């Protein structure tokens, strides 16, 4: 007996199609970067910090605080773009590792959370303080704990889920 397609199943050529890898990674960077930026904006809004200042603070890593804060919308846009590039690189690195290590996309909660935590340590505790044109003025325990959790939940786990989705097929 010949099997027939159900009326709401997509055609086979559409069910298995997926976007180009670069688009998938850029979308991932945009998603996790947006989530993390919104988290930071919401956190600092409690103390009266405007959202544009968060984006300028990212650009300050490259040009220093005074130059970034004096640049208005231009430096805020530059900060946002730089952060989306960084987040896309973070998604791409996980994706590349998951290609060779299947367990990374088989256990996205565990390995995604660990990956996000590792990036928190690398970015917030090593790279930005050492190489930034505007290193943090002081260590804020509550902010750093919140950032650790945000990196785990908003960056690492979504990067792992995106990898799982890519390697597991587009169902």
Short mmCIF file of C-alpha atoms in Angstrom, two decimals:
data_model
loop_
_atom_site.label_atom_id
_atom_site.label_comp_id
_atom_site.label_asym_id
_atom_site.label_seq_id
_atom_site.Cartn_x
_atom_site.Cartn_y
_atom_site.Cartn_z
CA UNK A 1 0.00 0.00 0.00
CA UNK A 2 1.33 3.40 -0.95
CA UNK A 3 1.71 5.96 1.87
CA UNK A 4 0.05 9.28 1.26
CA UNK A 5 1.09 12.64 2.63
CA UNK A 6 -1.02 14.21 5.31
CA UNK A 7 -2.70 17.46 4.20
CA UNK A 8 -0.68 19.77 6.49
CA UNK A 9 2.78 18.27 6.01
CA UNK A 10 5.13 20.61 4.14
CA UNK A 11 6.53 19.36 0.84
CA UNK A 12 9.75 17.36 1.28
CA UNK A 13 11.88 20.00 -0.44
CA UNK A 14 10.67 22.64 2.06
CA UNK A 15 10.77 20.43 5.15
CA UNK A 16 14.48 19.81 4.78
CA UNK A 17 15.61 23.22 3.61
CA UNK A 18 17.47 25.52 5.95
CA UNK A 19 19.06 28.92 5.64
CA UNK A 20 22.68 29.43 4.71
CA UNK A 21 25.03 28.79 7.62
CA UNK A 22 26.20 32.41 7.76
CA UNK A 23 22.58 33.59 8.00
CA UNK A 24 21.85 31.05 10.75
CA UNK A 25 24.87 32.26 12.75
CA UNK A 26 24.04 35.94 12.16
CA UNK A 27 20.47 35.30 13.28
CA UNK A 28 21.82 33.57 16.38
CA UNK A 29 24.12 36.50 17.12
CA UNK A 30 21.25 38.93 16.68
CA UNK A 31 18.98 36.88 18.96
CA UNK A 32 21.42 36.33 21.82
CA UNK A 33 22.89 39.81 21.50
CA UNK A 34 19.45 41.41 21.64
CA UNK A 35 18.45 39.34 24.67
CA UNK A 36 21.64 40.22 26.51
CA UNK A 37 21.42 43.92 25.61
CA UNK A 38 17.81 44.08 26.80
CA UNK A 39 18.86 42.40 30.04
CA UNK A 40 21.62 45.00 30.61
CA UNK A 41 19.32 47.88 29.69
CA UNK A 42 16.64 46.66 32.10
CA UNK A 43 19.19 46.15 34.88
CA UNK A 44 20.73 49.60 34.58
CA UNK A 45 17.38 51.36 33.98
CA UNK A 46 16.70 50.78 37.68
CA UNK A 47 19.48 53.26 38.46
CA UNK A 48 18.37 55.76 35.80
CA UNK A 49 20.88 54.80 33.10
CA UNK A 50 19.43 55.42 29.61
CA UNK A 51 19.56 52.50 27.13
CA UNK A 52 21.84 54.40 24.75
CA UNK A 53 24.49 54.50 27.48
CA UNK A 54 24.65 50.69 27.52
CA UNK A 55 25.46 50.62 23.82
CA UNK A 56 27.98 53.44 24.18
CA UNK A 57 29.60 51.51 27.02
CA UNK A 58 30.27 48.65 24.61
CA UNK A 59 31.90 51.02 22.13
CA UNK A 60 33.94 52.40 25.03
CA UNK A 61 35.83 49.09 25.03
CA UNK A 62 37.46 50.33 21.82
CA UNK A 63 37.69 54.12 22.15
CA UNK A 64 37.38 54.88 25.86
CA UNK A 65 34.51 56.27 27.92
CA UNK A 66 34.79 59.94 27.07
CA UNK A 67 34.90 59.41 23.31
CA UNK A 68 32.09 56.83 23.37
CA UNK A 69 29.78 58.90 25.56
CA UNK A 70 30.42 62.06 23.54
CA UNK A 71 29.53 60.36 20.26
CA UNK A 72 25.77 60.20 20.76
CA UNK A 73 23.74 57.89 18.54
CA UNK A 74 26.73 57.15 16.29
CA UNK A 75 28.76 55.51 19.04
CA UNK A 76 25.65 53.74 20.37
CA UNK A 77 25.11 52.23 16.91
CA UNK A 78 28.79 51.29 16.70
CA UNK A 79 28.52 49.61 20.11
CA UNK A 80 25.45 47.65 19.04
CA UNK A 81 27.11 46.52 15.83
CA UNK A 82 30.29 45.48 17.65
CA UNK A 83 28.25 43.51 20.16
CA UNK A 84 26.25 41.72 17.46
CA UNK A 85 29.50 40.76 15.72
CA UNK A 86 30.88 39.44 19.03
CA UNK A 87 27.70 37.48 19.76
CA UNK A 88 27.69 36.04 16.21
CA UNK A 89 31.29 34.89 16.77
CA UNK A 90 30.25 33.24 20.06
CA UNK A 91 27.42 31.41 18.28
CA UNK A 92 29.76 30.41 15.43
CA UNK A 93 32.41 29.02 17.79
CA UNK A 94 29.86 26.81 19.57
CA UNK A 95 28.44 25.73 16.22
CA UNK A 96 31.89 24.78 14.91
CA UNK A 97 32.71 22.84 18.08
CA UNK A 98 29.37 21.01 17.94
CA UNK A 99 30.18 19.84 14.43
CA UNK A 100 33.07 17.78 15.82
CA UNK A 101 31.69 16.97 19.28
CA UNK A 102 28.16 15.62 19.01
CA UNK A 103 27.59 15.75 22.75
CA UNK A 104 27.52 19.56 22.54
CA UNK A 105 24.26 19.54 20.59
CA UNK A 106 22.92 16.43 22.29
CA UNK A 107 23.01 18.10 25.75
CA UNK A 108 22.34 21.79 25.06
CA UNK A 109 21.29 22.78 28.58
CA UNK A 110 24.40 21.48 30.30
CA UNK A 111 26.99 22.41 27.71
CA UNK A 112 25.27 25.63 26.67
CA UNK A 113 25.20 26.86 30.27
CA UNK A 114 28.86 25.93 30.73
CA UNK A 115 29.73 27.65 27.45
CA UNK A 116 27.93 30.83 28.50
CA UNK A 117 29.69 30.77 31.88
CA UNK A 118 33.07 30.34 30.17
CA UNK A 119 32.38 33.35 27.94
CA UNK A 120 31.37 35.39 30.98
CA UNK A 121 34.72 34.63 32.62
CA UNK A 122 36.66 35.30 29.44
CA UNK A 123 34.91 38.59 28.61
CA UNK A 124 34.05 40.17 31.94
CA UNK A 125 36.87 38.96 34.13
CA UNK A 126 39.81 38.69 31.71
CA UNK A 127 39.56 40.45 28.32
CA UNK A 128 37.62 43.63 29.11
CA UNK A 129 39.63 44.46 32.27
CA UNK A 130 42.95 43.72 30.55
CA UNK A 131 42.51 45.11 27.05
CA UNK A 132 39.60 47.53 27.09
CA UNK A 133 40.03 51.23 26.51
CA UNK A 134 37.46 51.59 29.32
CA UNK A 135 37.93 48.81 31.90
CA UNK A 136 35.34 48.51 34.66
CA UNK A 137 35.79 51.06 37.46
CA UNK A 138 34.99 48.53 40.20
CA UNK A 139 33.77 44.97 40.72
CA UNK A 140 30.02 44.85 41.40
CA UNK A 141 29.11 41.40 42.84
CA UNK A 142 25.36 41.58 42.14
CA UNK A 143 25.90 42.82 38.57
CA UNK A 144 28.54 40.17 37.88
CA UNK A 145 26.37 37.36 39.25
CA UNK A 146 23.46 38.59 37.13
CA UNK A 147 25.76 38.74 34.08
CA UNK A 148 26.99 35.21 34.72
CA UNK A 149 23.41 33.94 34.78
CA UNK A 150 22.51 36.01 31.72
CA UNK A 151 25.46 34.60 29.78
CA UNK A 152 24.40 31.09 30.71
CA UNK A 153 20.66 31.52 30.03
CA UNK A 154 20.56 34.14 27.28
CA UNK A 155 23.73 33.35 25.33
CA UNK A 156 25.12 29.86 26.00
CA UNK A 157 21.94 27.81 26.07
CA UNK A 158 20.39 29.52 23.00
CA UNK A 159 23.67 29.05 21.08
CA UNK A 160 23.56 25.36 21.97
CA UNK A 161 19.89 25.05 20.99
CA UNK A 162 20.60 26.70 17.66
CA UNK A 163 23.40 24.23 17.07
CA UNK A 164 21.15 21.35 18.05
CA UNK A 165 18.49 22.60 15.65
CA UNK A 166 21.02 22.94 12.82
CA UNK A 167 22.64 19.54 13.27
CA UNK A 168 19.41 17.80 14.20
CA UNK A 169 17.71 18.94 11.03
CA UNK A 170 14.92 21.41 10.46
CA UNK A 171 11.89 19.50 11.74
#
